[in-house]
Amino acid sequence: MTAAELQGTFELSSAAWERISSDPDLVEPIDPRYTDGVTKWAGQEFARWLALRHPELAEAVPALLRPAPETKPHYLEGRYATSDEVGYDREHFAGLWRTDDGVVAVVYPHSRIRAPRDLLEFHDSAATVVVVQSDYDLYGPALEAIDRAHPDLPYEPMWSDIASHIGTQVPWWPSQLRRPEHLTAWRPGDEPTPVAVITWPSWEPLYELAGSEPEGSPVRGACFTIGHEMRTQAADWVEHEVTEILEKRGEFGGPKSPRATAERAAMVLPAVPATEDPGRSETVLPDMVALGLAKLCARSDDDAVECLEQISMWSGEHLPFGGAFSITRTDVTREGAEWINRLRRVSPTAIHRLWTRHEAPVGTFVDPVTGSPVVAFKGRFLSRGHREISYLGSAPKRLPAGSVLREVVLDDPIWVRTTKGVLYPAPSMDAPGLSWGYSGSGPGTLAQCVGRLLDDGSAHAVTYGTDHDEEPGLEAFFQIKHKRGTRIPRRQLERRRASS
């Protein structure tokens, strides 16, 4: 901040600034190499110095940046604000502390709260609101604060600033441990409590459904396995936050620098991930997970739909279907029409219901060749006719064992036909996608897919993290702007593959 900006921000008169600027102990300005030669000061560093050196002007400085008198901790209460009270984007827990400068509310968001000022009205007794952010600075979780006396002056205190004002260590809950019942029951001095981790997507519906299934059933095993994966990843992340991020912060000034040491000492962890996990002992192998999810997809009850929603947000690795695609009745290729005409109408299953939670379908179907669920909608795309019917389906992850590729058809989706004359959407995942006609990842992925199918007609779809199969001849061919509906026989594909 320039001299004029400092005067305006901290309401300093010309006389006061003249006195301050002549102080031999005035905080050093920022190196002019980083300010284009303009004399500027770090605003918060200046504020701390001003409150300490000129206490008569401290009222203009944000409360938590002022020197704190020695005080005893006075924790008022912990308050959890639900989304019904404050809105879905402001749900949070606040620990309220009485200080000499008024009540300080330390806020731990359910997700992310962008502006502390938004909470001043809700916490009407608080003089200061501090929001624990989801990102980190050099010394730990970042903080943003606002004082009711200066609502247009947000600032970023340190954890040690809060600790000095409330008179004790400040609790910090990693976001995966912010369970309302634990947060509101916590009191200063409590020993760290084991808390069942919170995950997004949520593991709880999976464990609830698994617990209602008979022991040894594929659905029970699949739900416990995926739920356990969710819990384990969340617990591992908490450990990473505490050990790799929190404890090793401060390396900018050295891990044993006084500043880093002070910041770590200012914080206390009130919770640790619970190690008791009833799903751990009932995890199963991937084949059984896939079988369990296939059975879950075929059900139609609400619990199955809820579990599939959580699982689909977590990972599509074990779901029986691959990448989604959409076809409209108008403007279809011969292969697209062939696929639409073979669909068989069925009652909606859980996977159909998952796809139609927010949109009413005009029909639910199954592709009898792949077993993929298909949902038909009317007027789904604003850019097309409001009466137009579109079909949402899924590609297989792989073709049946023994399949032999006969031809590839360039369309949306891309089709493959086997030597038995059976038409399939090309094996694919939601990402990376298959496409042609440009220089990019789509033609490269299509080249990999086709190369695999030439070697093995039942090869798995290309996924991220698998070995990259170089197919320069096929990739160059698929980068050409072929006409939609072009059919490429196996012999031509083999020649193009060998041309590299």
Coordinates of C-alpha atoms in Angstrom, one line a residue:
M1 CA 0.0 0.0 0.0
T2 CA 1.2 3.5 -0.8
A3 CA 1.4 6.2 1.8
A4 CA -1.9 7.7 0.6
E5 CA -3.5 4.2 0.8
L6 CA -2.3 3.7 4.3
Q7 CA -3.6 7.1 5.4
G8 CA -7.0 6.4 3.9
T9 CA -7.3 2.8 5.2
F10 CA -6.3 3.6 8.7
E11 CA -7.9 7.0 8.8
L12 CA -4.7 8.8 9.6
S13 CA -4.6 12.6 9.5
S14 CA -1.8 14.4 7.7
A15 CA -0.4 15.4 11.0
A16 CA -0.5 11.8 12.3
W17 CA 1.2 10.5 9.1
E18 CA 3.9 13.2 9.3
R19 CA 4.6 12.0 12.9
I20 CA 4.5 8.3 11.9
S21 CA 6.6 8.6 8.8
S22 CA 9.4 10.4 10.7
D23 CA 9.5 7.5 13.3
P24 CA 13.0 6.0 13.0
D25 CA 11.5 2.6 13.7
L26 CA 8.9 2.8 10.9
V27 CA 8.5 -0.6 9.3
E28 CA 10.6 -1.0 6.2
P29 CA 8.8 -0.6 2.9
I30 CA 8.6 -3.4 0.4
D31 CA 11.7 -3.9 -1.8
P32 CA 11.1 -1.5 -4.7
R33 CA 12.1 -4.2 -7.2
Y34 CA 8.7 -5.8 -6.5
T35 CA 6.7 -2.5 -6.7
D36 CA 7.9 -1.0 -9.9
G37 CA 9.9 1.5 -7.9
V38 CA 6.9 2.9 -6.1
T39 CA 7.3 3.2 -2.3
K40 CA 4.8 0.7 -0.7
W41 CA 4.3 -1.1 2.6
A42 CA 2.8 -4.5 3.4
G43 CA -0.5 -3.4 4.8
Q44 CA -0.8 -5.9 7.6
E45 CA 2.8 -5.6 8.7
F46 CA 2.3 -1.8 8.9
A47 CA -0.9 -2.3 10.9
R48 CA 0.8 -4.5 13.5
W49 CA 3.6 -2.0 13.8
L50 CA 1.1 0.9 14.1
A51 CA -0.9 -0.7 16.8
L52 CA 2.2 -1.6 18.8
R53 CA 4.2 1.6 18.3
H54 CA 1.3 4.1 18.4
P55 CA -1.4 2.6 20.7
E56 CA -3.4 5.8 20.6
L57 CA -4.1 4.9 16.9
A58 CA -4.7 1.2 17.5
E59 CA -8.5 1.5 17.1
A60 CA -8.0 2.0 13.4
V61 CA -6.2 -1.3 13.1
P62 CA -8.1 -4.6 12.7
A63 CA -8.8 -6.1 16.1
L64 CA -6.7 -9.3 15.7
L65 CA -3.7 -7.4 14.5
R66 CA -3.4 -5.4 17.7
P67 CA -1.3 -6.5 20.6
A68 CA -3.4 -8.7 22.9
P69 CA -3.5 -8.2 26.7
E70 CA -2.8 -11.3 28.8
T71 CA -6.2 -13.0 29.2
K72 CA -7.9 -16.2 30.3
P73 CA -9.8 -18.2 27.7
H74 CA -13.6 -17.7 27.7
Y75 CA -15.3 -20.1 25.3
L76 CA -19.0 -19.2 25.0
E77 CA -20.4 -22.0 22.8
G78 CA -20.1 -23.8 19.6
R79 CA -22.9 -23.1 17.1
Y80 CA -23.6 -25.1 13.9
A81 CA -25.5 -23.1 11.3
T82 CA -27.4 -25.4 8.9
S83 CA -28.1 -24.7 5.2
D84 CA -31.7 -24.1 6.2
E85 CA -30.6 -21.1 8.3
V86 CA -27.9 -19.6 6.2
G87 CA -28.1 -21.2 2.7
Y88 CA -26.3 -24.1 1.3
D89 CA -23.1 -22.1 0.5
R90 CA -22.8 -20.8 4.0
E91 CA -23.4 -23.8 6.2
H92 CA -20.7 -23.8 8.9
F93 CA -19.7 -24.3 12.5
A94 CA -18.6 -21.3 14.6
G95 CA -16.7 -21.4 17.9
L96 CA -17.5 -18.2 19.9
W97 CA -14.9 -16.7 22.2
R98 CA -15.1 -13.7 24.4
T99 CA -12.1 -11.4 24.3
D100 CA -11.3 -7.9 25.5
D101 CA -12.2 -6.5 22.1
G102 CA -15.6 -8.4 21.9
V103 CA -16.7 -11.8 20.7
V104 CA -14.6 -13.5 18.1
A105 CA -16.4 -16.1 16.0
V106 CA -14.0 -18.7 14.4
V107 CA -15.8 -20.2 11.5
Y108 CA -15.2 -23.7 10.0
P109 CA -17.2 -23.9 6.7
H110 CA -19.1 -27.0 5.6
S111 CA -17.7 -26.3 2.1
R112 CA -16.4 -22.9 1.4
I113 CA -17.5 -19.4 2.5
R114 CA -16.0 -16.7 0.3
A115 CA -16.7 -13.6 2.4
P116 CA -16.5 -13.4 6.2
R117 CA -18.7 -10.3 5.9
D118 CA -21.6 -12.5 4.9
L119 CA -21.7 -13.9 8.4
L120 CA -21.7 -10.7 10.5
E121 CA -25.5 -10.5 10.3
F122 CA -25.9 -14.2 11.4
H123 CA -23.5 -13.9 14.3
D124 CA -24.9 -10.6 15.5
S125 CA -23.0 -10.8 18.9
A126 CA -19.6 -11.2 17.2
A127 CA -17.3 -8.2 16.9
T128 CA -15.0 -10.2 14.6
V129 CA -15.6 -13.2 12.3
V130 CA -12.7 -15.3 11.2
V131 CA -13.2 -17.9 8.4
V132 CA -10.9 -20.9 8.1
Q133 CA -10.2 -21.2 4.4
S134 CA -9.7 -24.4 2.4
D135 CA -6.3 -23.4 1.1
Y136 CA -3.0 -22.8 2.9
D137 CA -0.5 -20.1 3.4
L138 CA 3.2 -20.6 4.4
Y139 CA 2.3 -21.7 7.9
G140 CA -1.0 -23.5 7.8
P141 CA -4.7 -23.2 6.8
A142 CA -5.3 -19.7 5.5
L143 CA -7.6 -17.3 7.5
E144 CA -9.7 -14.3 6.5
A145 CA -11.3 -12.0 9.0
I146 CA -13.6 -9.0 9.2
D147 CA -14.4 -6.7 12.1
R148 CA -17.9 -5.3 12.6
A149 CA -16.3 -1.9 13.2
H150 CA -14.6 -2.0 9.8
P151 CA -16.8 -4.2 7.5
D152 CA -15.1 -3.0 4.4
L153 CA -11.6 -4.0 5.6
P154 CA -11.0 -7.8 5.3
Y155 CA -7.7 -9.0 6.6
E156 CA -5.7 -12.2 7.1
P157 CA -4.6 -12.8 10.7
M158 CA -2.3 -15.6 11.8
W159 CA -3.3 -18.4 14.0
S160 CA -1.1 -17.0 16.7
D161 CA -3.0 -13.7 16.5
I162 CA -6.2 -15.5 17.4
A163 CA -4.6 -17.6 20.1
S164 CA -3.1 -14.5 21.8
H165 CA -6.6 -12.8 21.8
I166 CA -8.6 -15.8 23.1
G167 CA -5.9 -16.8 25.5
T168 CA -5.4 -20.4 24.4
Q169 CA -4.7 -22.6 21.4
V170 CA -7.2 -22.4 18.5
P171 CA -8.9 -25.6 17.5
W172 CA -8.5 -26.7 13.8
W173 CA -10.7 -29.4 12.4
P174 CA -9.7 -30.7 9.0
S175 CA -12.8 -30.6 6.8
Q176 CA -13.2 -34.4 6.8
L177 CA -13.7 -34.3 10.6
R178 CA -16.3 -31.5 10.9
R179 CA -19.2 -33.6 12.2
P180 CA -21.8 -31.3 13.7
E181 CA -22.4 -33.4 16.8
H182 CA -18.6 -33.4 17.6
L183 CA -18.1 -29.8 16.8
T184 CA -20.9 -28.5 19.1
A185 CA -19.9 -30.8 21.9
W186 CA -16.2 -29.8 21.9
R187 CA -14.8 -27.7 24.8
P188 CA -11.3 -26.3 25.3
G189 CA -9.1 -28.9 27.0
D190 CA -10.9 -31.9 25.6
E191 CA -8.6 -34.8 24.5
P192 CA -8.6 -35.4 20.7
T193 CA -11.7 -37.5 19.9
P194 CA -11.9 -40.2 17.2
V195 CA -14.4 -39.1 14.6
A196 CA -15.8 -41.0 11.6
V197 CA -14.6 -39.2 8.5
I198 CA -16.9 -37.2 6.3
T199 CA -16.5 -37.9 2.6
W200 CA -17.9 -36.4 -0.6
P201 CA -19.5 -38.4 -2.1
S202 CA -20.8 -39.9 1.1
W203 CA -19.9 -43.4 2.3
E204 CA -22.9 -43.6 4.8
P205 CA -25.6 -44.6 2.3
L206 CA -23.4 -47.4 1.1
Y207 CA -22.8 -48.8 4.6
E208 CA -26.5 -48.5 5.5
L209 CA -27.5 -50.5 2.5
A210 CA -24.7 -53.0 3.0
G211 CA -25.8 -53.6 6.6
S212 CA -29.3 -54.5 5.4
E213 CA -28.0 -57.1 2.9
P214 CA -27.3 -60.7 3.8
E215 CA -23.7 -61.6 4.7
G216 CA -21.7 -62.7 1.7
S217 CA -24.0 -61.1 -0.9
P218 CA -22.3 -59.3 -3.8
V219 CA -24.2 -56.0 -3.1
R220 CA -23.1 -56.0 0.5
G221 CA -19.5 -56.7 -0.4
A222 CA -19.5 -54.0 -3.2
C223 CA -21.0 -51.3 -1.0
F224 CA -18.7 -52.0 1.9
T225 CA -15.6 -52.1 -0.4
I226 CA -16.4 -48.8 -2.1
G227 CA -17.4 -47.1 1.1
H228 CA -14.2 -48.3 2.8
E229 CA -12.2 -46.8 -0.1
M230 CA -13.9 -43.5 0.5
R231 CA -13.2 -43.6 4.2
T232 CA -9.6 -44.6 3.7
Q233 CA -8.9 -41.9 1.2
A234 CA -10.4 -39.3 3.5
A235 CA -8.4 -40.5 6.5
D236 CA -5.2 -40.6 4.5
W237 CA -5.8 -37.0 3.4
V238 CA -6.3 -35.9 7.0
E239 CA -3.0 -37.5 7.8
H240 CA -1.4 -35.8 4.8
E241 CA -2.8 -32.4 5.9
V242 CA -1.5 -32.8 9.5
T243 CA 1.9 -34.3 8.7
E244 CA 2.9 -33.1 5.3
I245 CA 1.1 -29.7 5.2
L246 CA 0.7 -28.5 8.7
E247 CA 3.7 -29.9 10.5
K248 CA 6.1 -29.1 7.6
R249 CA 4.8 -25.6 6.9
G250 CA 7.2 -22.8 7.5
E251 CA 10.0 -24.1 5.4
F252 CA 10.1 -20.7 3.8
G253 CA 11.8 -19.5 7.0
G254 CA 13.1 -22.9 8.0
P255 CA 11.0 -25.6 9.7
K256 CA 12.4 -24.5 13.0
S257 CA 11.9 -20.8 12.5
P258 CA 10.3 -18.9 15.4
R259 CA 7.3 -17.9 13.2
A260 CA 6.6 -21.5 12.0
T261 CA 7.0 -22.8 15.6
A262 CA 4.7 -20.1 16.9
E263 CA 2.0 -20.9 14.4
R264 CA 2.1 -24.6 15.0
A265 CA 2.0 -24.0 18.8
A266 CA -1.1 -21.8 18.3
M267 CA -3.2 -24.6 17.0
V268 CA -4.7 -27.8 18.5
L269 CA -6.3 -30.7 16.8
P270 CA -9.6 -31.7 18.6
A271 CA -10.3 -34.8 16.5
V272 CA -8.6 -37.6 14.7
P273 CA -10.0 -40.1 12.1
A274 CA -11.7 -43.0 13.8
T275 CA -10.0 -46.3 13.0
E276 CA -13.0 -48.5 13.7
D277 CA -14.5 -49.4 10.3
P278 CA -17.0 -52.2 10.1
G279 CA -16.6 -52.3 6.3
R280 CA -12.9 -53.2 6.4
S281 CA -13.4 -56.8 7.2
E282 CA -16.0 -57.3 4.4
T283 CA -14.2 -55.8 1.5
V284 CA -14.2 -58.0 -1.6
L285 CA -12.1 -58.4 -4.9
P286 CA -12.9 -56.3 -8.0
D287 CA -14.8 -59.0 -9.8
M288 CA -17.2 -59.3 -6.8
V289 CA -17.5 -55.5 -6.7
A290 CA -18.5 -55.4 -10.4
L291 CA -21.0 -58.2 -9.8
G292 CA -22.5 -56.4 -6.8
L293 CA -22.9 -53.1 -8.7
A294 CA -24.5 -54.9 -11.7
K295 CA -27.1 -56.3 -9.3
L296 CA -27.5 -52.9 -7.7
C297 CA -28.1 -51.3 -11.1
A298 CA -30.9 -53.8 -11.8
R299 CA -32.8 -53.0 -8.6
S300 CA -35.4 -50.2 -8.5
D301 CA -35.6 -49.1 -4.9
D302 CA -34.7 -45.7 -3.5
D303 CA -31.7 -47.0 -1.5
A304 CA -30.2 -48.4 -4.6
V305 CA -30.6 -45.1 -6.5
E306 CA -29.0 -43.2 -3.6
C307 CA -26.1 -45.6 -3.5
L308 CA -25.5 -45.5 -7.2
E309 CA -25.5 -41.7 -7.1
Q310 CA -22.7 -41.7 -4.6
I311 CA -20.8 -44.4 -6.4
S312 CA -21.1 -42.7 -9.8
M313 CA -19.7 -39.5 -8.3
W314 CA -16.9 -41.5 -6.7
S315 CA -15.7 -43.6 -9.6
G316 CA -17.1 -45.4 -12.6
E317 CA -14.3 -48.1 -12.4
H318 CA -16.6 -50.9 -11.3
L319 CA -19.9 -49.8 -12.8
P320 CA -21.0 -52.2 -15.6
F321 CA -21.3 -49.5 -18.2
G322 CA -18.8 -47.2 -19.9
G323 CA -19.1 -43.7 -21.4
A324 CA -22.4 -42.0 -21.9
F325 CA -23.6 -40.9 -25.4
S326 CA -26.8 -39.4 -26.8
I327 CA -28.6 -40.0 -30.2
T328 CA -31.6 -38.2 -31.6
R329 CA -34.2 -39.8 -33.9
T330 CA -33.6 -37.2 -36.5
D331 CA -30.3 -36.8 -38.3
V332 CA -29.0 -40.2 -37.5
T333 CA -26.7 -42.5 -39.5
R334 CA -27.7 -46.0 -40.6
E335 CA -25.9 -47.4 -37.6
G336 CA -27.6 -45.0 -35.1
A337 CA -31.0 -46.0 -36.5
E338 CA -30.1 -49.7 -36.2
W339 CA -29.2 -49.2 -32.5
I340 CA -32.4 -47.2 -31.8
N341 CA -34.6 -49.8 -33.5
R342 CA -33.2 -52.7 -31.5
L343 CA -33.9 -51.1 -28.1
R344 CA -36.3 -53.0 -25.8
R345 CA -38.7 -51.0 -23.5
V346 CA -38.4 -52.0 -19.8
S347 CA -39.6 -50.8 -16.5
P348 CA -37.1 -48.3 -14.9
T349 CA -34.3 -49.8 -12.9
A350 CA -32.2 -47.9 -10.3
I351 CA -29.7 -46.8 -13.0
H352 CA -32.6 -45.5 -15.1
R353 CA -33.9 -43.6 -12.1
L354 CA -30.5 -42.1 -11.4
W355 CA -30.4 -40.7 -14.9
T356 CA -34.0 -39.3 -14.6
R357 CA -33.9 -37.7 -11.2
H358 CA -34.2 -34.2 -12.5
E359 CA -35.9 -34.8 -15.8
A360 CA -38.9 -36.8 -16.7
P361 CA -38.3 -39.4 -19.5
V362 CA -40.7 -40.5 -22.2
G363 CA -39.4 -44.1 -22.0
T364 CA -36.9 -46.4 -20.4
F365 CA -35.2 -49.1 -22.4
V366 CA -32.3 -51.5 -22.5
D367 CA -29.9 -52.3 -25.3
P368 CA -30.3 -56.1 -25.5
V369 CA -26.9 -56.5 -27.1
T370 CA -24.8 -54.7 -24.4
G371 CA -27.3 -54.7 -21.5
S372 CA -26.9 -50.9 -21.2
P373 CA -29.8 -48.9 -19.8
V374 CA -31.2 -46.3 -22.2
V375 CA -33.5 -43.4 -21.3
A376 CA -35.5 -41.4 -23.9
F377 CA -36.2 -37.7 -23.4
K378 CA -38.3 -35.2 -25.4
G379 CA -37.0 -31.8 -26.2
R380 CA -33.9 -32.2 -24.1
F381 CA -31.7 -29.9 -26.2
L382 CA -32.6 -26.3 -26.5
S383 CA -30.8 -26.0 -29.8
R384 CA -33.2 -28.6 -31.4
G385 CA -36.9 -29.1 -31.7
H386 CA -38.9 -29.3 -28.5
R387 CA -40.7 -32.4 -29.7
E388 CA -37.5 -34.2 -30.8
I389 CA -36.8 -37.5 -29.0
S390 CA -33.2 -38.2 -27.9
Y391 CA -31.8 -41.4 -26.4
L392 CA -29.2 -41.5 -23.6
G393 CA -27.2 -44.7 -23.4
S394 CA -23.8 -46.1 -22.4
A395 CA -21.0 -47.7 -24.3
P396 CA -19.6 -51.1 -23.2
K397 CA -16.3 -51.1 -21.4
R398 CA -15.3 -54.1 -23.5
L399 CA -16.9 -56.4 -26.1
P400 CA -17.6 -60.1 -25.4
A401 CA -14.8 -62.5 -25.3
G402 CA -13.9 -63.9 -28.7
S403 CA -15.1 -60.8 -30.6
V404 CA -13.2 -60.0 -33.8
L405 CA -13.4 -56.4 -35.2
R406 CA -14.7 -56.1 -38.7
E407 CA -15.2 -52.4 -39.2
V408 CA -15.3 -49.0 -37.5
V409 CA -17.9 -46.4 -38.3
L410 CA -17.1 -42.7 -37.6
D411 CA -20.2 -41.3 -35.9
D412 CA -21.3 -39.9 -32.5
P413 CA -20.8 -42.3 -30.9
I414 CA -18.2 -44.2 -32.9
W415 CA -19.5 -47.7 -33.7
V416 CA -17.7 -51.0 -34.2
R417 CA -19.0 -54.1 -35.9
T418 CA -17.7 -57.5 -35.3
T419 CA -17.3 -60.4 -37.8
K420 CA -20.5 -61.8 -36.5
G421 CA -22.3 -58.7 -37.8
V422 CA -23.1 -57.3 -34.3
L423 CA -23.0 -53.5 -33.9
Y424 CA -21.6 -52.0 -30.7
P425 CA -20.8 -48.5 -29.5
A426 CA -17.0 -48.5 -29.4
P427 CA -15.7 -49.4 -26.0
S428 CA -15.1 -46.2 -24.1
M429 CA -15.2 -44.4 -20.8
D430 CA -16.6 -41.0 -20.0
A431 CA -13.0 -39.8 -20.4
P432 CA -10.8 -39.8 -22.4
G433 CA -13.2 -39.5 -25.3
L434 CA -13.1 -40.9 -28.8
S435 CA -13.3 -38.6 -31.8
W436 CA -11.7 -37.8 -35.2
G437 CA -11.0 -35.0 -37.6
Y438 CA -8.5 -32.9 -35.8
S439 CA -5.1 -33.0 -34.1
G440 CA -5.7 -33.7 -30.5
S441 CA -6.4 -36.3 -27.8
G442 CA -9.6 -37.6 -29.2
P443 CA -8.1 -39.1 -32.4
G444 CA -5.2 -40.4 -30.4
T445 CA -7.5 -42.2 -28.0
L446 CA -9.5 -43.6 -30.9
A447 CA -6.3 -44.9 -32.4
Q448 CA -5.4 -46.6 -29.2
C449 CA -8.8 -48.1 -28.9
V450 CA -8.8 -49.4 -32.5
G451 CA -5.3 -50.8 -32.2
R452 CA -6.3 -52.7 -29.1
L453 CA -9.4 -54.1 -30.8
L454 CA -7.3 -55.2 -33.8
D455 CA -5.2 -57.2 -31.4
D456 CA -8.0 -58.4 -29.2
G457 CA -11.6 -57.8 -30.0
S458 CA -12.5 -57.9 -26.3
A459 CA -9.9 -55.4 -25.1
H460 CA -10.9 -53.0 -22.4
A461 CA -11.7 -49.4 -23.2
V462 CA -8.8 -46.9 -23.0
T463 CA -8.6 -45.3 -19.5
Y464 CA -6.4 -42.7 -17.9
G465 CA -3.4 -44.2 -16.1
T466 CA -3.0 -47.1 -18.4
D467 CA 0.0 -47.7 -20.6
H468 CA 0.0 -45.4 -23.7
D469 CA -0.1 -47.5 -26.8
E470 CA 1.5 -45.5 -29.6
E471 CA -0.5 -45.9 -32.8
P472 CA 1.0 -43.2 -35.1
G473 CA -0.4 -44.7 -38.3
L474 CA -3.9 -44.9 -37.1
E475 CA -3.7 -41.6 -35.2
A476 CA -2.7 -39.8 -38.4
F477 CA -5.5 -41.4 -40.3
F478 CA -8.1 -40.4 -37.7
Q479 CA -6.9 -36.8 -37.7
I480 CA -8.3 -36.5 -41.2
K481 CA -11.7 -34.9 -41.5
H482 CA -13.6 -37.9 -42.7
K483 CA -17.3 -37.6 -43.5
R484 CA -19.6 -38.6 -40.7
G485 CA -20.8 -42.2 -41.2
T486 CA -17.6 -43.3 -42.9
R487 CA -17.1 -47.0 -42.6
I488 CA -13.6 -48.3 -42.4
P489 CA -13.0 -52.0 -42.9
R490 CA -10.5 -54.0 -40.9
R491 CA -8.1 -54.5 -43.8
Q492 CA -7.9 -50.7 -44.3
L493 CA -7.3 -50.2 -40.6
E494 CA -4.5 -52.8 -40.6
R495 CA -2.8 -51.1 -43.6
R496 CA -3.0 -47.7 -42.0
R497 CA -1.6 -49.1 -38.7
A498 CA 1.3 -50.6 -40.6
S499 CA 2.0 -47.3 -42.5
S500 CA 3.8 -45.6 -39.6

